[in-house]
Amino acid sequence: MASGGTEAFPDLGKHCQHSDCHQLDFLPFTCQGCQKVFCLEHRSFKSHACKNSDHNSRKVVVCETCSMSIETTGYVGQEEEAILEKHLKSGNCDPTKKKKPVCPVKRCKEVLTFSNTSTCKTCHIKVCLKHRFPADHACSRGVSASSSSSVADSGWKNRFLAALGLRAGQNCAKTGSSRSTSPPSTPSVKAY
């Protein structure tokens, strides 16, 4: 019943071979496992209950010691435990491969790689990009560094105001000085 088409175009499209469907589909799908033709709705292995769903699939088992994946596709009669035991005895199992650096921030499980690692400039700890700012990773020197930076910022602001005051002929850096009542001859910029 896979043949299809219309009266005018008998070779155009095919009928879905699902037992409950038989819909004429102009873009049919051929199953890789059972080689039957299906419509868009029934094309997956699960939707048409394909018996050969693992036809081209690969199966692997992961060694808990070294985190290496071992393919079990070719070993039909053997169990996973026997394959893992064979891997342990082969000498390819290296426990040092399992330890991968992880972000040290509490509850963060991001594995640190070349492209997602950032080193904090204040505490020199390697963290993931999500926690790269000192406030995000509870930087040990973050509090003292932020307070010293605020003092440095206020010093910079004072120097700026002093330079601006000298340029306009006034000393803006002094807070207690009285201003002259006459307007300046050149327009000046107010600094707050």
CSV table of N, CA and C in Angstrom, one decimal, residues 55-192:
chain,number,residue,atom,x,y,z
A,55,HIS,N,19.1,0.0,14.9
A,55,HIS,CA,19.8,-0.5,13.7
A,55,HIS,C,21.1,0.2,13.5
A,56,ASN,N,21.2,1.5,13.5
A,56,ASN,CA,22.5,2.2,13.3
A,56,ASN,C,22.9,2.9,14.5
A,57,SER,N,22.3,2.7,15.6
A,57,SER,CA,22.7,3.4,16.8
A,57,SER,C,24.0,2.8,17.5
A,58,ARG,N,24.6,3.7,18.2
A,58,ARG,CA,25.8,3.3,18.9
A,58,ARG,C,25.5,3.3,20.4
A,59,LYS,N,26.0,2.3,21.1
A,59,LYS,CA,25.8,2.3,22.6
A,59,LYS,C,27.2,2.3,23.2
A,60,VAL,N,27.3,3.1,24.3
A,60,VAL,CA,28.5,3.2,25.0
A,60,VAL,C,28.2,3.1,26.5
A,61,VAL,N,29.3,2.7,27.3
A,61,VAL,CA,29.2,2.7,28.7
A,61,VAL,C,30.3,3.5,29.2
A,62,VAL,N,30.1,4.3,30.3
A,62,VAL,CA,31.1,5.2,30.8
A,62,VAL,C,31.8,4.6,32.0
A,63,CYS,N,33.1,4.6,32.0
A,63,CYS,CA,33.9,4.1,33.1
A,63,CYS,C,33.8,5.2,34.3
A,64,GLU,N,33.5,4.7,35.5
A,64,GLU,CA,33.4,5.7,36.6
A,64,GLU,C,34.8,6.1,37.1
A,65,THR,N,35.8,5.3,36.8
A,65,THR,CA,37.1,5.6,37.3
A,65,THR,C,37.8,6.7,36.5
A,66,CYS,N,37.7,6.6,35.2
A,66,CYS,CA,38.5,7.6,34.4
A,66,CYS,C,37.6,8.4,33.5
A,67,SER,N,36.3,8.2,33.5
A,67,SER,CA,35.3,8.9,32.7
A,67,SER,C,35.5,8.7,31.2
A,68,MET,N,36.0,7.6,30.8
A,68,MET,CA,36.2,7.3,29.4
A,68,MET,C,35.0,6.5,28.9
A,69,SER,N,34.5,6.8,27.7
A,69,SER,CA,33.4,6.1,27.2
A,69,SER,C,33.9,4.9,26.3
A,70,ILE,N,33.3,3.8,26.5
A,70,ILE,CA,33.7,2.5,25.8
A,70,ILE,C,32.5,2.1,25.0
A,71,GLU,N,32.7,1.9,23.7
A,71,GLU,CA,31.6,1.5,22.8
A,71,GLU,C,31.3,0.0,23.0
A,72,THR,N,30.0,-0.3,23.2
A,72,THR,CA,29.5,-1.6,23.4
A,72,THR,C,28.7,-2.1,22.2
A,73,THR,N,28.7,-1.4,21.1
A,73,THR,CA,27.8,-1.8,20.0
A,73,THR,C,28.3,-3.2,19.4
A,74,GLY,N,29.5,-3.4,19.2
A,74,GLY,CA,30.0,-4.7,18.6
A,74,GLY,C,29.9,-5.9,19.5
A,75,TYR,N,29.8,-5.7,20.8
A,75,TYR,CA,29.8,-6.8,21.8
A,75,TYR,C,28.4,-7.1,22.2
A,76,VAL,N,27.8,-8.0,21.4
A,76,VAL,CA,26.4,-8.3,21.5
A,76,VAL,C,26.1,-9.2,22.7
A,77,GLY,N,26.9,-10.3,22.9
A,77,GLY,CA,26.6,-11.2,24.0
A,77,GLY,C,27.2,-10.8,25.3
A,78,GLN,N,28.1,-9.8,25.4
A,78,GLN,CA,28.7,-9.5,26.7
A,78,GLN,C,27.9,-8.4,27.5
A,79,GLU,N,28.0,-8.5,28.8
A,79,GLU,CA,27.3,-7.5,29.6
A,79,GLU,C,28.2,-6.3,29.9
A,80,GLU,N,27.6,-5.2,30.3
A,80,GLU,CA,28.4,-4.0,30.5
A,80,GLU,C,29.4,-4.2,31.6
A,81,GLU,N,29.1,-4.9,32.7
A,81,GLU,CA,30.1,-5.1,33.8
A,81,GLU,C,31.4,-5.8,33.3
A,82,ALA,N,31.2,-6.8,32.4
A,82,ALA,CA,32.3,-7.5,31.8
A,82,ALA,C,33.2,-6.6,30.9
A,83,ILE,N,32.5,-5.8,30.2
A,83,ILE,CA,33.2,-4.8,29.3
A,83,ILE,C,34.0,-3.8,30.2
A,84,LEU,N,33.4,-3.3,31.3
A,84,LEU,CA,34.1,-2.4,32.2
A,84,LEU,C,35.3,-3.1,32.9
A,85,GLU,N,35.1,-4.3,33.3
A,85,GLU,CA,36.2,-5.1,33.9
A,85,GLU,C,37.4,-5.3,32.9
A,86,LYS,N,37.1,-5.6,31.7
A,86,LYS,CA,38.1,-5.7,30.7
A,86,LYS,C,38.8,-4.4,30.4
A,87,HIS,N,38.1,-3.3,30.5
A,87,HIS,CA,38.7,-2.0,30.3
A,87,HIS,C,39.7,-1.7,31.5
A,88,LEU,N,39.3,-2.0,32.7
A,88,LEU,CA,40.1,-1.8,33.9
A,88,LEU,C,41.4,-2.6,33.8
A,89,LYS,N,41.3,-3.8,33.3
A,89,LYS,CA,42.5,-4.7,33.2
A,89,LYS,C,43.4,-4.3,32.0
A,90,SER,N,42.9,-3.6,31.0
A,90,SER,CA,43.6,-3.3,29.8
A,90,SER,C,44.8,-2.4,30.0
A,91,GLY,N,44.7,-1.5,31.1
A,91,GLY,CA,45.8,-0.5,31.3
A,91,GLY,C,45.4,0.8,30.7
A,92,ASN,N,44.3,0.9,30.0
A,92,ASN,CA,43.9,2.2,29.4
A,92,ASN,C,43.1,3.1,30.4
A,93,CYS,N,42.8,2.5,31.6
A,93,CYS,CA,42.0,3.2,32.6
A,93,CYS,C,43.0,4.1,33.4
A,94,ASP,N,42.9,5.4,33.2
A,94,ASP,CA,43.8,6.4,33.9
A,94,ASP,C,42.9,7.3,34.8
A,95,PRO,N,42.9,7.1,36.1
A,95,PRO,CA,42.1,7.9,37.0
A,95,PRO,C,42.4,9.4,37.0
A,96,THR,N,43.6,9.8,36.5
A,96,THR,CA,44.0,11.2,36.5
A,96,THR,C,43.2,12.0,35.4
A,97,LYS,N,42.6,11.3,34.5
A,97,LYS,CA,41.9,11.9,33.4
A,97,LYS,C,40.5,12.4,33.9
A,98,LYS,N,40.0,11.9,35.0
A,98,LYS,CA,38.7,12.2,35.5
A,98,LYS,C,38.7,13.6,36.2
A,99,LYS,N,39.8,14.0,36.8
A,99,LYS,CA,39.8,15.3,37.5
A,99,LYS,C,39.9,16.4,36.5
A,100,LYS,N,38.8,17.1,36.4
A,100,LYS,CA,38.8,18.3,35.5
A,100,LYS,C,38.5,19.5,36.4
A,101,PRO,N,39.1,20.6,36.2
A,101,PRO,CA,38.9,21.8,37.0
A,101,PRO,C,37.5,22.3,36.9
A,102,VAL,N,36.9,22.6,38.1
A,102,VAL,CA,35.6,23.1,38.2
A,102,VAL,C,35.6,24.5,38.9
A,103,CYS,N,34.7,25.3,38.5
A,103,CYS,CA,34.6,26.7,39.1
A,103,CYS,C,34.5,26.5,40.7
A,104,PRO,N,35.3,27.3,41.4
A,104,PRO,CA,35.3,27.1,42.9
A,104,PRO,C,34.1,27.8,43.6
A,105,VAL,N,33.3,28.5,42.9
A,105,VAL,CA,32.1,29.2,43.5
A,105,VAL,C,31.1,28.2,44.0
A,106,LYS,N,30.6,28.4,45.2
A,106,LYS,CA,29.6,27.5,45.8
A,106,LYS,C,28.4,27.3,44.9
A,107,ARG,N,28.1,26.0,44.7
A,107,ARG,CA,27.0,25.5,43.9
A,107,ARG,C,27.2,25.7,42.4
A,108,CYS,N,28.3,26.1,41.9
A,108,CYS,CA,28.6,26.2,40.5
A,108,CYS,C,29.4,24.9,40.1
A,109,LYS,N,28.9,24.3,39.0
A,109,LYS,CA,29.5,23.0,38.6
A,109,LYS,C,30.1,23.2,37.2
A,110,GLU,N,30.3,24.4,36.7
A,110,GLU,CA,30.9,24.6,35.4
A,110,GLU,C,32.3,24.1,35.3
A,111,VAL,N,32.6,23.3,34.3
A,111,VAL,CA,33.9,22.8,34.1
A,111,VAL,C,34.7,23.9,33.4
A,112,LEU,N,35.9,24.2,34.0
A,112,LEU,CA,36.7,25.3,33.4
A,112,LEU,C,37.5,24.8,32.3
A,113,THR,N,37.4,25.4,31.1
A,113,THR,CA,38.1,25.1,29.9
A,113,THR,C,38.9,26.4,29.5
A,114,PHE,N,39.6,26.2,28.4
A,114,PHE,CA,40.4,27.4,27.9
A,114,PHE,C,39.5,28.6,27.6
A,115,SER,N,38.4,28.3,27.0
A,115,SER,CA,37.5,29.4,26.5
A,115,SER,C,36.6,30.0,27.5
A,116,ASN,N,36.3,29.3,28.7
A,116,ASN,CA,35.4,29.9,29.6
A,116,ASN,C,36.0,30.2,31.0
A,117,THR,N,37.3,30.4,31.1
A,117,THR,CA,38.0,30.6,32.3
A,117,THR,C,38.4,32.1,32.4
A,118,SER,N,38.2,32.6,33.6
A,118,SER,CA,38.7,34.0,33.8
A,118,SER,C,39.4,34.0,35.2
A,119,THR,N,40.5,34.8,35.2
A,119,THR,CA,41.3,34.9,36.4
A,119,THR,C,41.0,36.2,37.1
A,120,CYS,N,40.6,36.2,38.3
A,120,CYS,CA,40.3,37.4,39.1
A,120,CYS,C,41.6,38.2,39.3
A,121,LYS,N,41.5,39.5,39.0
A,121,LYS,CA,42.7,40.4,39.1
A,121,LYS,C,43.0,40.7,40.6
A,122,THR,N,42.0,40.6,41.5
A,122,THR,CA,42.3,40.9,42.9
A,122,THR,C,42.7,39.7,43.7
A,123,CYS,N,42.0,38.6,43.6
A,123,CYS,CA,42.4,37.4,44.4
A,123,CYS,C,43.1,36.3,43.6
A,124,HIS,N,43.2,36.4,42.3
A,124,HIS,CA,43.9,35.5,41.4
A,124,HIS,C,43.4,34.1,41.4
A,125,ILE,N,42.1,34.0,41.5
A,125,ILE,CA,41.4,32.6,41.5
A,125,ILE,C,40.8,32.5,40.1
A,126,LYS,N,40.9,31.3,39.5
A,126,LYS,CA,40.3,31.0,38.3
A,126,LYS,C,38.9,30.6,38.5
A,127,VAL,N,38.0,31.3,37.8
A,127,VAL,CA,36.5,31.1,37.9
A,127,VAL,C,35.9,31.1,36.5
A,128,CYS,N,34.7,30.6,36.4
A,128,CYS,CA,34.0,30.6,35.1
A,128,CYS,C,33.6,32.1,34.7
A,129,LEU,N,33.2,32.2,33.5
A,129,LEU,CA,32.8,33.6,33.0
A,129,LEU,C,31.6,34.2,33.8
A,130,LYS,N,30.7,33.3,34.2
A,130,LYS,CA,29.5,33.8,34.9
A,130,LYS,C,29.9,34.4,36.3
A,131,HIS,N,31.0,34.0,36.9
A,131,HIS,CA,31.4,34.5,38.2
A,131,HIS,C,32.7,35.4,38.1
A,132,ARG,N,33.0,36.0,37.0
A,132,ARG,CA,34.3,36.7,36.8
A,132,ARG,C,34.4,38.0,37.5
A,133,PHE,N,33.3,38.6,38.0
A,133,PHE,CA,33.3,39.8,38.7
A,133,PHE,C,33.5,39.6,40.2
A,134,PRO,N,34.3,40.4,40.9
A,134,PRO,CA,34.6,40.1,42.3
A,134,PRO,C,33.3,40.0,43.2
A,135,ALA,N,32.3,40.7,42.9
A,135,ALA,CA,31.1,40.5,43.7
A,135,ALA,C,30.4,39.2,43.5
A,136,ASP,N,30.6,38.6,42.3
A,136,ASP,CA,29.9,37.3,42.0
A,136,ASP,C,30.6,36.1,42.6
A,137,HIS,N,31.9,36.2,42.9
A,137,HIS,CA,32.6,35.0,43.5
A,137,HIS,C,33.1,35.3,44.9
A,138,ALA,N,32.6,36.2,45.6
A,138,ALA,CA,32.9,36.5,47.0
A,138,ALA,C,34.4,36.7,47.1
A,139,CYS,N,35.0,37.6,46.4
A,139,CYS,CA,36.4,37.8,46.3
A,139,CYS,C,36.9,38.2,47.7
A,140,SER,N,38.0,37.5,48.1
A,140,SER,CA,38.6,37.7,49.4
A,140,SER,C,39.1,39.2,49.6
A,141,ARG,N,39.7,39.8,48.6
A,141,ARG,CA,40.1,41.1,48.7
A,141,ARG,C,39.2,42.1,48.0
A,142,GLY,N,38.0,41.6,47.6
A,142,GLY,CA,37.0,42.5,46.9
A,142,GLY,C,36.5,43.6,47.7
A,143,VAL,N,36.3,43.4,49.0
A,143,VAL,CA,35.8,44.5,49.9
A,143,VAL,C,36.8,45.6,50.0
A,144,SER,N,38.0,45.2,50.4
A,144,SER,CA,39.1,46.2,50.6
A,144,SER,C,39.5,46.9,49.3
A,145,ALA,N,39.4,46.1,48.2
A,145,ALA,CA,39.8,46.7,46.9
A,145,ALA,C,38.7,47.7,46.5
A,146,SER,N,37.4,47.4,46.7
A,146,SER,CA,36.4,48.4,46.3
A,146,SER,C,36.4,49.6,47.2
A,147,SER,N,36.8,49.5,48.5
A,147,SER,CA,36.9,50.7,49.3
A,147,SER,C,38.1,51.6,48.9
A,148,SER,N,39.2,50.9,48.6
A,148,SER,CA,40.4,51.7,48.2
A,148,SER,C,40.1,52.3,46.8
A,149,SER,N,39.3,51.7,46.0
A,149,SER,CA,39.0,52.3,44.7
A,149,SER,C,38.1,53.5,44.8
A,150,SER,N,37.2,53.5,45.8
A,150,SER,CA,36.4,54.6,46.1
A,150,SER,C,37.2,55.8,46.6
A,151,VAL,N,38.2,55.5,47.4
A,151,VAL,CA,39.1,56.6,47.9
A,151,VAL,C,39.9,57.1,46.7
A,152,ALA,N,40.3,56.3,45.8
A,152,ALA,CA,41.1,56.7,44.6
A,152,ALA,C,40.2,57.5,43.7
A,153,ASP,N,38.9,57.1,43.6
A,153,ASP,CA,38.0,57.8,42.8
A,153,ASP,C,37.7,59.2,43.3
A,154,SER,N,37.6,59.3,44.6
A,154,SER,CA,37.4,60.7,45.2
A,154,SER,C,38.6,61.5,45.0
A,155,GLY,N,39.8,61.0,45.1
A,155,GLY,CA,41.0,61.7,44.8
A,155,GLY,C,41.1,62.2,43.4
A,156,TRP,N,40.6,61.4,42.5
A,156,TRP,CA,40.6,61.8,41.1
A,156,TRP,C,39.6,62.9,40.8
A,157,LYS,N,38.4,62.8,41.5
A,157,LYS,CA,37.4,63.8,41.4
A,157,LYS,C,37.9,65.2,41.9
A,158,ASN,N,38.6,65.1,43.0
A,158,ASN,CA,39.2,66.3,43.6
A,158,ASN,C,40.2,67.0,42.7
A,159,ARG,N,41.1,66.2,42.1
A,159,ARG,CA,42.0,66.7,41.1
A,159,ARG,C,41.3,67.3,39.9
A,160,PHE,N,40.3,66.6,39.4
A,160,PHE,CA,39.5,67.1,38.3
A,160,PHE,C,38.9,68.5,38.6
A,161,LEU,N,38.3,68.6,39.8
A,161,LEU,CA,37.6,69.8,40.2
A,161,LEU,C,38.7,71.0,40.3
A,162,ALA,N,39.8,70.6,40.9
A,162,ALA,CA,40.9,71.6,41.0
A,162,ALA,C,41.4,72.1,39.6
A,163,ALA,N,41.5,71.2,38.7
A,163,ALA,CA,42.0,71.6,37.4
A,163,ALA,C,40.9,72.4,36.7
A,164,LEU,N,39.7,72.0,36.8
A,164,LEU,CA,38.6,72.8,36.2
A,164,LEU,C,38.5,74.2,36.8
A,165,GLY,N,38.7,74.3,38.1
A,165,GLY,CA,38.6,75.6,38.8
A,165,GLY,C,39.7,76.5,38.3
A,166,LEU,N,40.9,76.0,38.1
A,166,LEU,CA,42.0,76.8,37.7
A,166,LEU,C,41.8,77.2,36.2
A,167,ARG,N,41.2,76.4,35.4
A,167,ARG,CA,40.9,76.8,34.0
A,167,ARG,C,39.9,77.9,34.0
A,168,ALA,N,38.9,77.9,34.8
A,168,ALA,CA,37.9,78.9,34.8
A,168,ALA,C,38.3,80.1,35.7
A,169,GLY,N,39.4,80.0,36.4
A,169,GLY,CA,39.8,81.1,37.2
A,169,GLY,C,39.3,81.1,38.6
A,170,GLN,N,38.6,80.0,39.0
A,170,GLN,CA,38.1,79.8,40.3
A,170,GLN,C,38.7,78.5,40.9
A,171,ASN,N,38.6,78.3,42.2
A,171,ASN,CA,39.1,77.1,42.8
A,171,ASN,C,37.8,76.4,43.3
A,172,CYS,N,37.4,75.4,42.4
A,172,CYS,CA,36.2,74.6,42.7
A,172,CYS,C,36.4,73.5,43.8
A,173,ALA,N,37.7,73.2,44.0
A,173,ALA,CA,38.0,72.1,44.9
A,173,ALA,C,37.7,72.5,46.3
A,174,LYS,N,37.8,73.8,46.6
A,174,LYS,CA,37.6,74.2,48.0
A,174,LYS,C,36.1,74.3,48.2
A,175,THR,N,35.6,73.6,49.3
A,175,THR,CA,34.2,73.6,49.5
A,175,THR,C,33.7,74.8,50.3
A,176,GLY,N,34.5,75.4,51.1
A,176,GLY,CA,34.0,76.5,51.9
A,176,GLY,C,34.2,77.9,51.3
A,177,SER,N,34.8,78.0,50.1
A,177,SER,CA,35.0,79.3,49.5
A,177,SER,C,33.7,79.9,49.0
A,178,SER,N,33.7,81.2,49.1
A,178,SER,CA,32.5,81.9,48.5
A,178,SER,C,32.7,82.2,47.1
A,179,ARG,N,31.7,82.2,46.3
A,179,ARG,CA,31.8,82.5,44.9
A,179,ARG,C,31.7,84.0,44.7
A,180,SER,N,32.3,84.5,43.6
A,180,SER,CA,32.1,85.9,43.2
A,180,SER,C,30.8,86.1,42.6
A,181,THR,N,30.2,87.2,42.8
A,181,THR,CA,28.8,87.5,42.3
A,181,THR,C,28.8,87.9,40.9
A,182,SER,N,30.0,88.4,40.4
A,182,SER,CA,30.1,88.8,39.0
A,182,SER,C,30.1,87.6,38.1
A,183,PRO,N,29.4,87.6,37.0
A,183,PRO,CA,29.5,86.4,36.1
A,183,PRO,C,30.8,86.3,35.4
A,184,PRO,N,31.3,85.1,35.1
A,184,PRO,CA,32.6,85.0,34.5
A,184,PRO,C,32.5,85.5,33.0
A,185,SER,N,33.7,85.9,32.5
A,185,SER,CA,33.7,86.5,31.2
A,185,SER,C,33.5,85.4,30.1
A,186,THR,N,34.0,84.2,30.4
A,186,THR,CA,33.8,83.1,29.5
A,186,THR,C,32.8,82.1,30.1
A,187,PRO,N,32.1,81.4,29.2
A,187,PRO,CA,31.2,80.4,29.8
A,187,PRO,C,31.9,79.3,30.4
A,188,SER,N,31.5,78.8,31.5
A,188,SER,CA,32.2,77.7,32.2
A,188,SER,C,31.2,76.5,32.3
A,189,VAL,N,31.8,75.4,32.7
A,189,VAL,CA,31.1,74.2,32.9
A,189,VAL,C,30.9,74.0,34.4
A,190,LYS,N,29.7,73.6,34.8
A,190,LYS,CA,29.4,73.3,36.2
A,190,LYS,C,29.8,71.9,36.5
A,191,ALA,N,30.5,71.7,37.5
A,191,ALA,CA,30.9,70.3,38.0
A,191,ALA,C,30.2,70.0,39.3
A,192,TYR,N,29.5,68.9,39.4
A,192,TYR,CA,28.8,68.6,40.6
A,192,TYR,C,29.5,67.5,41.3
